Coordinates of C-alpha atoms and ligand atoms in Angstrom, one line a residue:
X201 CA 16.8 67.9 5.9
X202 CA 17.5 64.3 6.7
X203 CA 16.2 62.8 4.1
X204 CA 18.2 65.0 1.7
X205 CA 21.8 63.1 3.0
X206 CA 20.8 60.3 2.2
X207 CA 20.4 60.8 -0.3
X208 CA 24.9 62.8 -0.8
X209 CA 25.1 59.6 0.8
X210 CA 23.9 56.9 -1.8
X211 CA 25.1 59.3 -4.5
X212 CA 28.3 59.1 -3.3
X213 CA 29.1 55.1 -2.5
X214 CA 27.8 55.0 -6.1
X215 CA 29.9 56.7 -7.9
X216 CA 33.0 55.4 -5.6
X217 CA 31.6 52.5 -6.8
X218 CA 31.7 53.3 -10.3
X219 CA 35.0 54.5 -10.2
X220 CA 36.2 52.0 -8.1
X221 CA 34.7 49.2 -11.1
X222 CA 36.9 51.7 -13.5
X223 CA 40.4 50.9 -11.8
X224 CA 39.2 47.0 -11.2
X225 CA 38.9 47.4 -15.3
X226 CA 42.0 48.7 -16.8
X227 CA 43.8 45.6 -14.5
X228 CA 42.3 42.4 -16.0
X229 CA 43.8 42.0 -18.8
X230 CA 46.6 40.7 -16.8
X231 CA 45.3 39.2 -13.9
X232 CA 43.0 36.7 -16.0
X233 CA 41.1 34.3 -13.8
X234 CA 41.1 32.4 -16.4
X235 CA 43.8 30.6 -17.2
X236 CA 45.7 28.0 -21.2
X237 CA 45.7 25.4 -18.4
X238 CA 42.1 26.3 -16.7
X239 CA 41.0 26.1 -20.2
X240 CA 42.9 23.4 -21.4
X241 CA 41.6 20.8 -18.4
X242 CA 38.2 21.6 -19.1
X243 CA 38.0 20.9 -22.9
X244 CA 41.4 18.9 -23.9
X245 CA 42.0 16.6 -20.7
X246 CA 39.7 13.8 -21.2
X247 CA 41.6 13.0 -24.2
X248 CA 44.5 14.7 -24.2
X249 CA 45.6 14.3 -20.1
X250 CA 50.1 14.4 -20.3
X251 CA 49.7 15.5 -23.5
X252 CA 48.9 12.7 -24.6
X253 CA 46.1 11.0 -26.8
X254 CA 44.0 8.5 -25.3
X255 CA 42.7 8.0 -29.3
X256 CA 45.4 8.3 -31.6
X257 CA 49.0 7.2 -29.6
X258 CA 50.6 8.8 -33.1
X259 CA 49.1 12.2 -32.6
X260 CA 50.1 13.7 -28.8
X261 CA 50.6 17.4 -28.2
X262 CA 54.4 16.6 -27.6
X263 CA 56.5 18.9 -30.0
X264 CA 58.5 15.4 -31.1
X265 CA 55.0 14.7 -32.7
X266 CA 53.1 18.0 -33.3
X267 CA 56.4 19.4 -35.2
X268 CA 56.1 15.7 -36.8
X269 CA 52.0 16.8 -37.9
X270 CA 53.8 20.0 -38.5
X271 CA 52.4 22.2 -36.0
X272 CA 54.6 24.6 -35.2
X273 CA 52.9 28.3 -33.8
X274 CA 49.8 28.1 -32.0
X275 CA 48.3 29.3 -35.4
X276 CA 48.6 26.0 -36.2
X277 CA 46.8 24.9 -32.5
X278 CA 44.0 26.9 -33.1
X279 CA 43.5 25.5 -36.6
X280 CA 43.4 22.1 -35.4
X281 CA 40.7 23.1 -32.7
X282 CA 38.6 25.1 -35.6
X283 CA 38.9 22.1 -37.9
X284 CA 40.5 18.7 -35.8
X285 CA 40.8 15.4 -38.2
X286 CA 38.6 12.2 -37.2
X287 CA 38.2 11.4 -33.4
X288 CA 38.4 14.5 -32.2
X289 CA 35.4 17.1 -30.3
X290 CA 35.3 20.8 -33.5
X291 CA 35.0 24.0 -31.3
X292 CA 34.1 26.9 -33.2
X293 CA 34.1 30.6 -31.8
X294 CA 31.2 30.0 -29.7
X295 CA 32.3 27.0 -27.7
X296 CA 35.9 28.6 -27.6
X297 CA 36.9 32.1 -28.6
X298 CA 39.1 33.3 -29.8
X299 CA 41.0 34.5 -26.7
X300 CA 40.6 31.5 -25.1
X301 CA 41.7 28.9 -27.6
X302 CA 45.1 31.1 -27.7
X303 CA 46.0 30.8 -24.1
X304 CA 44.5 27.2 -24.6
X305 CA 47.8 26.8 -27.7
X306 CA 49.9 28.6 -25.8
X307 CA 49.4 26.4 -23.0
X308 CA 50.3 23.4 -24.7
X309 CA 53.8 25.4 -26.7
X310 CA 54.9 25.8 -22.9
X311 CA 53.8 22.8 -21.6
X312 CA 54.5 19.6 -23.8
X313 CA 58.2 20.5 -25.3
Ligands
HEC832 C1 37.5 14.0 -28.0 C2 39.0 13.3 -28.2 C3 39.6 14.8 -28.6 C4 39.2 16.2 -27.3 C5 38.0 16.3 -26.8 C6 40.6 16.6 -28.0 N1 40.8 16.5 -28.7 FE1 42.6 16.9 -30.1 N2 43.2 14.8 -31.5 C7 42.3 14.7 -30.9 C8 42.0 12.8 -31.9 C9 41.3 11.6 -31.8 C10 43.6 14.0 -32.2 C11 44.3 12.8 -34.3 C12 42.8 13.5 -35.0 C13 44.2 13.2 -36.4 O1 44.1 12.1 -36.9 O2 44.1 14.0 -37.0 C14 43.8 15.0 -31.3 C15 44.8 15.5 -32.3 C16 45.1 16.9 -31.6 C17 46.3 17.4 -32.4 C18 47.3 17.2 -33.3 C19 48.3 16.8 -32.1 C20 49.4 15.7 -33.6 O3 50.5 16.0 -33.1 O4 49.1 15.9 -34.4 C21 46.1 18.3 -31.5 C22 47.1 19.5 -31.7 C23 45.3 18.7 -30.7 N3 45.1 17.6 -30.4 C24 44.7 19.8 -29.7 C25 43.5 19.6 -28.9 C26 43.0 20.5 -28.5 C27 44.0 21.6 -27.4 C28 41.5 20.4 -27.4 C29 40.8 20.8 -26.5 C30 40.6 22.3 -27.2 C31 41.3 18.9 -28.0 N4 42.9 18.6 -28.7 C32 40.3 18.2 -27.6 C33 41.5 14.3 -30.2 C34 41.0 14.7 -29.1

């Protein structure tokens, strides 16, 4: 008898866990813990601190330089990450998912004006 009660309790906890988990899953897109800023700091800041460019000072991430070099949209920026010019690390989709690349591009567009 006692054994059966314990089993039922376990089952209930298990079900609650699944419900809590799926409810949590529903809210993740709006509350992603990893931001574009964090991704930028992890992958880009070594050469682009403060939106500058420590290797090629004519190609900073500031709007004036970006626009001069034909980079207007997040698509343009992702293009550079995938196929950069000389001196910059290339970021393929294994290193940087499309989603993360988009986050970084948005961060750059919103931060370095
Ligand atoms: C190892 C140093 C290095 C790292 C790391 C790096 N970059 Fe660059 N980046 C460069 C260099 C050098 C250039 C200029 C390349 C050229 O001559 O086209 C550049 C150019 C750019 C440009 C074009 C800017 C312009 O005004 O033309 C963008 C946008 C850019 N990087 C974004 C990024 C992003 C986003 C990351 C991180 C995901 C990153 N870079 C990581 C060195 C780096």
